Coordinates of C-alpha atoms in Angstrom, one line a residue:
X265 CA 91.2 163.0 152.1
X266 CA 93.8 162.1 154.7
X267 CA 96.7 164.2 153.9
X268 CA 94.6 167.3 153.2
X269 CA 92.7 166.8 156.6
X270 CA 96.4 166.6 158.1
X271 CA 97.5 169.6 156.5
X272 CA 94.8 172.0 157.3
X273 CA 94.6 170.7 160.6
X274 CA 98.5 171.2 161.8
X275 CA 98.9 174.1 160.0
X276 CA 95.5 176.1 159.7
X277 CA 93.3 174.8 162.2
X278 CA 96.1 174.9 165.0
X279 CA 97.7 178.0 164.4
X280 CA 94.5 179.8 164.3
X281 CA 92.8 178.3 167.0
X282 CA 96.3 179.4 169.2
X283 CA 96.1 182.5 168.1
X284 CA 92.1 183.0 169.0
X285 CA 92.5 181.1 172.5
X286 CA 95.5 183.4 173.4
X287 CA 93.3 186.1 173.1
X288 CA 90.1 185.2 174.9
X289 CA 91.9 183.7 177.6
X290 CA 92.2 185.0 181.3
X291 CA 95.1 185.3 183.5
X292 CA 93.9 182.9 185.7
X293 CA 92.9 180.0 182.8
X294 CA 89.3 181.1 182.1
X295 CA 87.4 182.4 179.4
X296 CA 86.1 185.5 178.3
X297 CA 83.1 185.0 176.4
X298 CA 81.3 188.0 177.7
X299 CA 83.7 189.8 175.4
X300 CA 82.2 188.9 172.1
X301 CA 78.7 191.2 172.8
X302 CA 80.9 194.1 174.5
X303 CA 83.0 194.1 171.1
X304 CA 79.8 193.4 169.0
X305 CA 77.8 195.9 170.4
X306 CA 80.1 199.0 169.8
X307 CA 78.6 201.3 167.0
X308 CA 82.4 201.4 165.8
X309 CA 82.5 197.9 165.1
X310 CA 78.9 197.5 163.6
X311 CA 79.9 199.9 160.5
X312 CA 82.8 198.0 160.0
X313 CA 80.8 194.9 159.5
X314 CA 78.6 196.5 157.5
X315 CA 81.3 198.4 155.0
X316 CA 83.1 195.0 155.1
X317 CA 80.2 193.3 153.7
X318 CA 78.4 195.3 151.0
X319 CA 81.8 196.6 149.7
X320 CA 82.6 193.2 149.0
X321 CA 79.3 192.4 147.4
X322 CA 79.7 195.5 145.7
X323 CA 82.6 194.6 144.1
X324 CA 82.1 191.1 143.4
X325 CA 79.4 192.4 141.3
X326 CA 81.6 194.8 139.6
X327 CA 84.1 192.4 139.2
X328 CA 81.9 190.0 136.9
X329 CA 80.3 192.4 135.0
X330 CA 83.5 193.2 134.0
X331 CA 85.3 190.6 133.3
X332 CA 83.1 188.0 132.3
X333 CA 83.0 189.5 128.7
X334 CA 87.0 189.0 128.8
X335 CA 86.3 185.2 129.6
X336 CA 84.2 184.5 126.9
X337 CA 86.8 186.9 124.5
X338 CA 89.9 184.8 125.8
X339 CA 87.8 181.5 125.6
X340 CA 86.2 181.7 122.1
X341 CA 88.3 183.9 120.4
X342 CA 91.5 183.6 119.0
X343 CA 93.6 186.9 118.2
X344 CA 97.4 187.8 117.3
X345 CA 98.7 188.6 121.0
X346 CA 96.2 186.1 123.0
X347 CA 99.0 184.6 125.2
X348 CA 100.5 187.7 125.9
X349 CA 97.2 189.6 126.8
X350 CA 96.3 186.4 128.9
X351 CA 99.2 187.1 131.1
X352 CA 99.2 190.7 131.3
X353 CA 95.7 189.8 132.5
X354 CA 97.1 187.5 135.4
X355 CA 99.8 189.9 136.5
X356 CA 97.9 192.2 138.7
X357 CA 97.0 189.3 140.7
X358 CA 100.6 188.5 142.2
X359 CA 101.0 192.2 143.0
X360 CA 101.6 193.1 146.9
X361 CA 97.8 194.9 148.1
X362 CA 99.8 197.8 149.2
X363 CA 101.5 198.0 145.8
X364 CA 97.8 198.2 144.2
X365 CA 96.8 201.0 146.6
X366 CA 100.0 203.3 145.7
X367 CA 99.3 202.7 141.7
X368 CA 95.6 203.6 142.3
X369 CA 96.3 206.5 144.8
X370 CA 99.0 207.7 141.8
X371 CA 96.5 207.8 139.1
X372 CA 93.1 209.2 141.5
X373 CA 94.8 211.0 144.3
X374 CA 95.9 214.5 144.4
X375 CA 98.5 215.1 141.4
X376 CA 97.2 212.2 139.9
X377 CA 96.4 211.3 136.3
X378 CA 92.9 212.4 136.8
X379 CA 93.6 215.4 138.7
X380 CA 96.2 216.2 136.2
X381 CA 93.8 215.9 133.1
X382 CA 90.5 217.1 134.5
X383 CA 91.3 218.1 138.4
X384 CA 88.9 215.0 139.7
X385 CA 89.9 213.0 142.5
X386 CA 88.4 210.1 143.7
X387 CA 91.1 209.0 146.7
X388 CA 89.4 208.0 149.7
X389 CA 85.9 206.9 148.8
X390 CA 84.1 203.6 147.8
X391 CA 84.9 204.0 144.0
X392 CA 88.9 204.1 144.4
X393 CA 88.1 200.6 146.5
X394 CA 86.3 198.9 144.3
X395 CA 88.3 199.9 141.0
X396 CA 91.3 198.6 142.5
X397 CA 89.4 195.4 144.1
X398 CA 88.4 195.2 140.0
X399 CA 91.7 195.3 139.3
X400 CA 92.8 193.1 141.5
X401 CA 89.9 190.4 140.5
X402 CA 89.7 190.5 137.3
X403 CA 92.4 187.4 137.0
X404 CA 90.1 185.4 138.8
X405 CA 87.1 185.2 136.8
X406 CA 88.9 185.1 133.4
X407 CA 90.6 182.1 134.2
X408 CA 88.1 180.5 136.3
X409 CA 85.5 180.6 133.8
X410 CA 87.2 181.3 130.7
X411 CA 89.3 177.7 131.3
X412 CA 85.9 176.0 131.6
X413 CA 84.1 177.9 128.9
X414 CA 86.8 177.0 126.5
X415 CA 86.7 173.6 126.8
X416 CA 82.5 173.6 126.3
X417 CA 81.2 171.8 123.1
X418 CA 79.3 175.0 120.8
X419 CA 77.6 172.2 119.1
X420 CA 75.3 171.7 122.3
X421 CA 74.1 175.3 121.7
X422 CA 74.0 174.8 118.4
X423 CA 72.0 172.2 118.7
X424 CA 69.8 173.9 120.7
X425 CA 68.9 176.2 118.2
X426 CA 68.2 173.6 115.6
X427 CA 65.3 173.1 117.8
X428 CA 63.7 176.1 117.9
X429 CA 65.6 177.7 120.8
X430 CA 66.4 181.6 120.3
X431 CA 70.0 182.5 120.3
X432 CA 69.7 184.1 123.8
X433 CA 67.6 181.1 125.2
X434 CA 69.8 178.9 123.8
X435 CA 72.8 180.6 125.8
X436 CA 70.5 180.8 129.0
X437 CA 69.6 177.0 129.2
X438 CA 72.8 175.0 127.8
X439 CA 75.9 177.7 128.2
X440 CA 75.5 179.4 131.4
X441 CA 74.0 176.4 132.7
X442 CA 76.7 174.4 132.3
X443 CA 78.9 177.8 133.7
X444 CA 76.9 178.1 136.6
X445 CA 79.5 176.5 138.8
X446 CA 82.9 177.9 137.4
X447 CA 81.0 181.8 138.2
X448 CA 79.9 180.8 141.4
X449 CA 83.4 179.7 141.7
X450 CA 85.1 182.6 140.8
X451 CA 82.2 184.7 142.6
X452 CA 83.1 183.2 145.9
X453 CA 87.0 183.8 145.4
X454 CA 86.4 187.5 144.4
X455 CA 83.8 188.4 147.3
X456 CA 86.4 186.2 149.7
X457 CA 89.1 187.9 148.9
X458 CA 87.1 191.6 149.0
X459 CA 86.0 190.7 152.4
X460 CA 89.1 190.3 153.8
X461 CA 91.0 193.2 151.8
X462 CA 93.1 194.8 153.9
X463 CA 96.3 197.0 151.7
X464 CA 94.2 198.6 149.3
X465 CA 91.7 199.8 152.1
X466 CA 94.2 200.8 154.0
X467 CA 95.5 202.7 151.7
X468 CA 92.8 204.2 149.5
X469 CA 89.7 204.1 152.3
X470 CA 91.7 206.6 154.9
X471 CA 90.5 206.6 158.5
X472 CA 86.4 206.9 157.0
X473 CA 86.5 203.2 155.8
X474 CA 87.8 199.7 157.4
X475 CA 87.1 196.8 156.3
X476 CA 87.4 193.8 159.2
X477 CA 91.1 192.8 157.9
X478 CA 92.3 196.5 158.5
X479 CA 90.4 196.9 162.0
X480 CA 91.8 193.3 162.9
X481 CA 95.4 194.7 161.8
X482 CA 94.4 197.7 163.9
X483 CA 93.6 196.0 167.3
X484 CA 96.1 194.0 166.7
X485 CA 99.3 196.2 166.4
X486 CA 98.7 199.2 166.5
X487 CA 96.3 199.1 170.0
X488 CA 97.5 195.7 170.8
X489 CA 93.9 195.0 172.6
X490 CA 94.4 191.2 171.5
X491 CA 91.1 190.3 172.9
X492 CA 89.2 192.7 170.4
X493 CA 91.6 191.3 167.5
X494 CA 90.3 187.5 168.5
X495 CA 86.7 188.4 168.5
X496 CA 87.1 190.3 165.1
X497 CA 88.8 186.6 164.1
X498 CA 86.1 184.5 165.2
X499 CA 83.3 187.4 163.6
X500 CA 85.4 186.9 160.0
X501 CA 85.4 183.0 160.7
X502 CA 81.9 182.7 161.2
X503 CA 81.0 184.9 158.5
X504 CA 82.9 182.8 156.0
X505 CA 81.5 179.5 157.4
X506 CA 78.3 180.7 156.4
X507 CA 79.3 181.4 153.2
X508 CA 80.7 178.8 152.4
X509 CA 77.7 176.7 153.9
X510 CA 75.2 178.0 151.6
X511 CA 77.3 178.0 148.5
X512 CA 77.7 174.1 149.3
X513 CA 74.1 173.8 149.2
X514 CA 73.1 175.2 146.2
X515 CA 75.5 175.5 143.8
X516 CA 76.9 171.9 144.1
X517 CA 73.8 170.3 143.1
X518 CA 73.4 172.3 139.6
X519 CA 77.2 170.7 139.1
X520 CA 76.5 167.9 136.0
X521 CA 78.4 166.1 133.4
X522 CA 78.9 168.0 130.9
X523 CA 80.9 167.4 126.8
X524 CA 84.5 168.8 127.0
X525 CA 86.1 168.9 124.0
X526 CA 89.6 170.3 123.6
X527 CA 89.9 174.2 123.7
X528 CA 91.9 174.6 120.7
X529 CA 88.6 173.5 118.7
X530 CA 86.0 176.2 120.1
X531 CA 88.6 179.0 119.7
X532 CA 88.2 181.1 116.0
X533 CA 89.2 184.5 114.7
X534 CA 85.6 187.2 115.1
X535 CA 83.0 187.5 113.1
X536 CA 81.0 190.1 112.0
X537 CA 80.9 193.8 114.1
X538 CA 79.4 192.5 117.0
X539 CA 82.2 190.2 117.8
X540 CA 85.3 192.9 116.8
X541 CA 83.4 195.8 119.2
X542 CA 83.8 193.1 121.8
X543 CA 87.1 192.4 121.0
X544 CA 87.6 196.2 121.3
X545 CA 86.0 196.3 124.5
X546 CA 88.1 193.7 126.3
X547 CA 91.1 194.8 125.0
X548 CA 90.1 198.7 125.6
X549 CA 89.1 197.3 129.4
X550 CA 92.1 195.6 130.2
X551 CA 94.0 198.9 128.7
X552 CA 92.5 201.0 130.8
X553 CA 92.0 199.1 133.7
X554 CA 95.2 197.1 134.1
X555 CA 97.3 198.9 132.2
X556 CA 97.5 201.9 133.0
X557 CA 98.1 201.3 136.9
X558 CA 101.0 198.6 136.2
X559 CA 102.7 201.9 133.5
X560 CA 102.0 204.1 136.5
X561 CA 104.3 201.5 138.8
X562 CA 106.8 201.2 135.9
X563 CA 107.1 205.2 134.7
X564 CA 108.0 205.8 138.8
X565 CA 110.7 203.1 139.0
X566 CA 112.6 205.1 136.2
X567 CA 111.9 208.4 137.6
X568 CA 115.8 208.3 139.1
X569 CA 117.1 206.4 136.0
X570 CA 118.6 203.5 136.6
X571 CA 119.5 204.5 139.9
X572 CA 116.7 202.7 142.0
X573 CA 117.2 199.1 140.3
X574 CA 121.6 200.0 140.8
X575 CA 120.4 200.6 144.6
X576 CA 119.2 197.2 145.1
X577 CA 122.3 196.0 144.8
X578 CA 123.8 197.5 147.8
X579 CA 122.4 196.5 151.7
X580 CA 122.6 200.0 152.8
X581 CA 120.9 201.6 150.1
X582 CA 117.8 201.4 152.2
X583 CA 118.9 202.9 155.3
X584 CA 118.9 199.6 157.1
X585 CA 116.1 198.4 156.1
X586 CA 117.4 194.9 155.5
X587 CA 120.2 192.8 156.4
X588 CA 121.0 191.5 152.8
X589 CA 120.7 193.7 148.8
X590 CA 117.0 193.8 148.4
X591 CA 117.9 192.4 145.5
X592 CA 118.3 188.8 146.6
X593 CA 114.4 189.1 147.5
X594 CA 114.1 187.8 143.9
X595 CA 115.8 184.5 144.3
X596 CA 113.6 184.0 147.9
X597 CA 110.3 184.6 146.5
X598 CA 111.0 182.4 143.2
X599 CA 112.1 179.5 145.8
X600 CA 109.4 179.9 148.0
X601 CA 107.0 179.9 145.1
X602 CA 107.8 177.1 143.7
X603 CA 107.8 175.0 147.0
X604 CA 104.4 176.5 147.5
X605 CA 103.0 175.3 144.2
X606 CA 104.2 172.1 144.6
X607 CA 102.7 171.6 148.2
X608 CA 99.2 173.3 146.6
X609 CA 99.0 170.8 143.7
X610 CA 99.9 168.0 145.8
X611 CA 96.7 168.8 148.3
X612 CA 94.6 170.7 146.4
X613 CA 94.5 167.6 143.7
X614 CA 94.6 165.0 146.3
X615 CA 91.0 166.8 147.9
X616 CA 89.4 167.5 144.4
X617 CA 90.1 164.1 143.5
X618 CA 88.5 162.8 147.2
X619 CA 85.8 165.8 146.6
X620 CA 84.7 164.2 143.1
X621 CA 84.4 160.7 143.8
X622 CA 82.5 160.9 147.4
X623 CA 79.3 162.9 148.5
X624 CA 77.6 163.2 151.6
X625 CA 77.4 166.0 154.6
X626 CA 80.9 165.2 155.7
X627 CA 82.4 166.0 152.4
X628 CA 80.6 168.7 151.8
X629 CA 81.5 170.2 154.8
X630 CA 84.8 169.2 154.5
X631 CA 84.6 170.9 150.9
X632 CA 83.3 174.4 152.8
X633 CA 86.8 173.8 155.5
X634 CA 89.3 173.8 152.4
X635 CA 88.5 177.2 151.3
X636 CA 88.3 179.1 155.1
X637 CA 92.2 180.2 154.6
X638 CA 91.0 182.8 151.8
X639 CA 88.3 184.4 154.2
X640 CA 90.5 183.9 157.9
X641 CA 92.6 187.6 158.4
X642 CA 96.4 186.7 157.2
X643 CA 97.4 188.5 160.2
X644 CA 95.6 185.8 162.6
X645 CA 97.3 183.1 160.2
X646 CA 101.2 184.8 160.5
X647 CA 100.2 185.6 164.6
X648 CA 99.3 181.8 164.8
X649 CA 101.9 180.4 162.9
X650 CA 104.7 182.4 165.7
X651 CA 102.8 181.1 168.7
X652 CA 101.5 177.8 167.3
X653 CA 104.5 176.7 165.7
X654 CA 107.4 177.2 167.9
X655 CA 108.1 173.9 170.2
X656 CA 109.1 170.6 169.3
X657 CA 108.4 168.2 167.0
X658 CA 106.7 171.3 165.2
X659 CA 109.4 174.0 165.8
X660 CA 109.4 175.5 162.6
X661 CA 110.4 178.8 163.3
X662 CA 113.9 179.1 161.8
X663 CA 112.9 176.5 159.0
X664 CA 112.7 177.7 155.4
X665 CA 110.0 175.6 155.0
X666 CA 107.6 178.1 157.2
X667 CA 106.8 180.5 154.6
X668 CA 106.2 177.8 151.7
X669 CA 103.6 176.3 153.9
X670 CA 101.7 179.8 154.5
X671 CA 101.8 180.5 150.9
X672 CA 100.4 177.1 149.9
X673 CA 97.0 177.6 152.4
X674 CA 96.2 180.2 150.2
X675 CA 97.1 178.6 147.3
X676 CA 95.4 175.3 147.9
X677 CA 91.5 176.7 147.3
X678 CA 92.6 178.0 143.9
X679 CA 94.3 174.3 143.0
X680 CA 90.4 172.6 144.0
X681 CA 88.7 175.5 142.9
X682 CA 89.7 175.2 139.3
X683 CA 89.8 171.6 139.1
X684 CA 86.9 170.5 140.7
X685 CA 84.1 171.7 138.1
X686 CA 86.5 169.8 135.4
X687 CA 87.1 166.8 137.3
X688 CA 83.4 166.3 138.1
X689 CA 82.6 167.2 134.5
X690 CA 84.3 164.2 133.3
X691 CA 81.7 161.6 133.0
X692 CA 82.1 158.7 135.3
X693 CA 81.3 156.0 132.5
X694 CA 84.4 156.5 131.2
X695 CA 86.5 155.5 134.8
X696 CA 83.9 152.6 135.1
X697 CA 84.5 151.6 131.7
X698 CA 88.3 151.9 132.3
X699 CA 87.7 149.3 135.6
X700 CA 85.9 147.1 133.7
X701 CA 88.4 146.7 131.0
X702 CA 90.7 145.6 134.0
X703 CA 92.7 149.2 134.6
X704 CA 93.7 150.2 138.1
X705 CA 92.9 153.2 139.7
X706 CA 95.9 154.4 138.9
X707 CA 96.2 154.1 135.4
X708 CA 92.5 155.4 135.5
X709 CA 93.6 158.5 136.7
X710 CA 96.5 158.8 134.2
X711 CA 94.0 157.2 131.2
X712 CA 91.0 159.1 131.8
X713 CA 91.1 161.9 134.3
X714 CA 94.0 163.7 133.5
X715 CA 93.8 164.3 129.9
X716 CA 90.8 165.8 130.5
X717 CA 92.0 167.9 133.2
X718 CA 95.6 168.3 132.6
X719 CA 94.7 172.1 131.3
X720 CA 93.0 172.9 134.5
X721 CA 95.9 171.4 136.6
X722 CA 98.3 173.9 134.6
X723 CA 96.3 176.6 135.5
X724 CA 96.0 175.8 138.8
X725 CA 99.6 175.6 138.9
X726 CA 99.7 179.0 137.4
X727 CA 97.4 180.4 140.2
X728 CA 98.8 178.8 143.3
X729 CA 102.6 180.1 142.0
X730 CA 100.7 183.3 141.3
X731 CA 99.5 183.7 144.5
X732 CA 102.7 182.4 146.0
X733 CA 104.1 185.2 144.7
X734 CA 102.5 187.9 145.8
X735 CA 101.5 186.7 149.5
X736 CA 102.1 188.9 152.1
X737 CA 99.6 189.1 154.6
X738 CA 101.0 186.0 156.6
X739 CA 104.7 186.3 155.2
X740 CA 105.4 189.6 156.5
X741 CA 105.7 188.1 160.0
X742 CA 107.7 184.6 159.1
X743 CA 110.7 185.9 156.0
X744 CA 113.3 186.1 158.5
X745 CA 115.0 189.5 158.1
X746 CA 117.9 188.0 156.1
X747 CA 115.6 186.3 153.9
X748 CA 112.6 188.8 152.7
X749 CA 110.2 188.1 149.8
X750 CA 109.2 190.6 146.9
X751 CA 106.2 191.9 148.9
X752 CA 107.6 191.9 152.0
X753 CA 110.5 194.0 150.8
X754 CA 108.2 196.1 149.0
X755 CA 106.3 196.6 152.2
X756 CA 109.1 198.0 154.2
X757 CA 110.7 199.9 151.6
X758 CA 107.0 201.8 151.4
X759 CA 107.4 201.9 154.8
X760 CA 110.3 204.0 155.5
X761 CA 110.6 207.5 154.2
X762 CA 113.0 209.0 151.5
X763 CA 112.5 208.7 147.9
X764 CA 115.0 206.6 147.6
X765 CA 113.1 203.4 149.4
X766 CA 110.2 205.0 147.3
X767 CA 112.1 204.1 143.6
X768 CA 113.0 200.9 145.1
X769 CA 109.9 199.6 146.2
X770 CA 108.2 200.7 142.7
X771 CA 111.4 199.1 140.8
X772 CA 111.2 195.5 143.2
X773 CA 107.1 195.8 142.3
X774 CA 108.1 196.6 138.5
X775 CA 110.5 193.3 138.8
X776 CA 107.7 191.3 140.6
X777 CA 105.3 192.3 137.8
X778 CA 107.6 191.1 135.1
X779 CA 108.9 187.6 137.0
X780 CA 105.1 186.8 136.9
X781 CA 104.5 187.6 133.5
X782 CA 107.8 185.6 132.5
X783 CA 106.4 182.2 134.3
X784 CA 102.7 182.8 133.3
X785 CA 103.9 183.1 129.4
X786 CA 105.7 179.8 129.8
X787 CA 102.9 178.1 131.2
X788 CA 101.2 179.8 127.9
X789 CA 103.9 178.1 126.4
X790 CA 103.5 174.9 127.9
X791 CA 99.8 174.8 127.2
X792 CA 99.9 175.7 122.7
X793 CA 102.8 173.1 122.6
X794 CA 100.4 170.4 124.6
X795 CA 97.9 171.8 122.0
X796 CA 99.4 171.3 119.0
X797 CA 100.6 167.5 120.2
X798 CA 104.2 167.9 120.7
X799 CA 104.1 167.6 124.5

């Protein structure tokens, strides 16, 4: 647990709590405390907490009604295409916020698909939100569940059945048993991440609807009332705190040993009607619903041609926008990402393995800490990191290193997040066994643990790079000008009139989207040749 406590301490804890004490401070040293019921009381700020919160509820539940029939599709079934469809799935999950906003207000706005086909529009309200937070989601409960539910023995339920148990009751008492963590898991990403959505309300919710991201963002630069901004911070902290508090308390202690057997064995081709009309379903879903947006984002880049991917080429295609071809933005995210998902793995494996061996208050607590970065604003995070982070020996402000670090605190929940209900899955007879027979701790791990666990750990690896990607709540104040990410150059490009930064920033998103899908069909890759027994 050391190097995890480290970590989140220097470059979470700190930055935020400078961030927060800059703003609540007085000229003269003191405190402002009285400022939290002036800014709580305001009728303004009461509907925002209250949009925040049951739009995010809202949409959590939306999420997994969704896609938890694709989980069980992608982790029982097995279908020409599967790899391919799994990342198609995962790429809208690496896409910039702002990016899904545009694609949404394209295809529900005025002139859009809809309004094309039947003149409906349904920009602006609490259904464009929540489609896109769908969207957006989606990822995150087919590999968080599907990655567990693959690897759980059928011969359990099967079993169950042989003793009188219905189909359905069967299911109820040994499957989503057994699943109960990974969806309360992937629940608690979805709704964290919904909370604190801040592009795609921006873009779709107009001035009626703010979530507490977008009015943080607000105070912040557009009425720079810093003080308001800080007691927005501390609300969202709180908030998440308790969250994360009562999710500790209940859904750890359902968490039990449980048969995994290798996922290759529970996959097989469907059976019967039943199985092919959900087949059809998923597949028609993910058309539909993921599809179409990302062909909205690609049909737009080639509206000119080629003209808008020859532009990125030259540094004053964009009217000054940058300092370097947008094009090297490519190179910078791909670097960063990969730093990222190395600093992720190292934590995020270092606390699930510290998480699954010790119990207690203090590591559940310290369990609750780990996952604050997805529910604190990005904006607070960047803020802090620019105020926090800029004297020695922890001047990191011209350092590379800075935005690898910001991208990995997001990327670290998703490494334990997806490990953890394998790792304590594994049954611990097997480590003691291992001790007995005279094996290290070391050669534990690598005997026991991470054969077992090796498939979560890719897929961790797959979501922290993911999310790597496609951060830009925090980046977009550390990329040095001469150094921009995807998202970041994507953001200013939207930014700036002319449809000319317009085709740019939907052909930069249309290369994001296909850089993603690249690495998440090698890690596809990886995984069938580990399968098969030739890694």
């Amino acid at each position: 647990m050391a190097l995890p406590v480290a970590f989140f301490a220097v470059f979470f804890a700190y930055p935020v709590a400078a961030i927060v004490g800059r703003g609540l401070k007085t000229d003269d040293g003191g405190w402002q405390f009285g400022r939290l019921g002036d800014v709580l009381g305001r009728p303004d700020i009461l509907d925002v907490l209250w949009f925040t919160t049951w739009q995010a509820l809202a949409s959590t539940a939306l999420t997994l009604l969704i896609a938890l029939p694709g989980a069980y599709v992608f982790a029982r079934f097995d279908f020409p295409g599967k790899g391919l469809l799994r990342a198609v799935v995962t790429v809208p999950f690496v896409l910039p916020t702002v990016v899904v906003g545009t694609a949404f207000l394209a295809l529900l706005g005025r002139g859009g698909l809809l309004d094309e086909l039947w003149g409906v529009r349904m920009d602006t309200t609490v259904w464009a939100i929540l489609l896109a937070h769908v969207f957006f989601n989606y990822a995150v409960v087919v590999r968080t569940v599907g990655g567990l539910w693959a690897q759980l023995d059928p011969r359990q339920e099967e079993a169950a059945r042989v003793l009188g148990a219905s189909r359905f009751g069967a299911w109820r008492r040994v499957t989503l048993s057994a699943l109960a963590p990974a969806v309360a898991a992937a629940a608690l990403m979805v709704f964290l991440f919904t909370y604190t959505s801040f592009g795609i309300v921006q873009i779709l919710g107009g001035p009626a609807y703010r979530t507490l991201e977008a009015e943080i963002y607000r105070q912040t630069a557009q009425l720079l009332d810093l003080p308001t901004a800080a007691v927005l911070t501390l609300v969202q902290f709180a908030a998440v705190g308790a969250i994360l508090a009562v999710h500790a308390r209940t859904v750890r202690r359902r968490e039990t040993a449980l048969k995994l057997v290798d996922a290759a064995q529970t996959g097989r081709r469907p059976r019967g009607a039943g199985q092919w009309g959900l087949l059809g379903g998923v597949l028609l879903t993910v058309v539909l619903l993921l599809l179409l947006p990302l062909g909205v984002l690609v049909e737009r880049s080639f509206d000119g041609g080629l003209g808008y991917y020859r532009a990125l080429q030259d540094v004053d295609a964009g009217g000054g926008t940058f300092l370097v071809p947008p094009l090297e933005a490519i190179g910078n995210s791909l670097e960063y990402a990969l730093a990222a998902t190395g600093i992720a793995l190292l934590i995020g494996g270092l606390a699930a393995a510290a998480l699954t061996r010790r119990a207690g208050r203090i590591v559940r607590g310290f369990d609750a800490l780990l996952m604050l970065p997805l529910g604190v604003s990005a904006v607070t995070v960047g803020f802090g990191f620019l105020i926090a982070l800029d004297e020695p020996p922890l001047d990191l402000r011209s350092s590379w290193i800075l935005v690898p670090l910001a991208q990995a605190l997001v990327g670290v929940p998703f490494v334990i997040r997806t490990m953890l209900p394998v790792l304590r899955a594994v049954d611990a007879r097997l480590r003691e066994a291992a001790a007995v027979l005279g094996a290290s701790p070391w050669r534990v791990w690598r005997e026991v643990d991470l054969p077992l666990v090796r498939r979560a750990l890719l897929v961790a690896a797959g979501f922290a790079f993911a999310v790597s990607l496609g951060e830009f709540g925090a980046t977009v104040f550390i990329a040095r000008p001469d150094n921009p990410t995807l998202p970041v150059a994507v953001a200013r490009l939207l930014g700036r009139p002319g449809e000319l930064n317009y085709g740019q920033a939907m052909a930069l998103s249309t290369i994001l989207m296909v850089v993603c899908a690249v690495a998440l069909l090698l890690l596809e890759r990886i995984r069938t040749t580990e399968r098969s027994g030739e890694f």
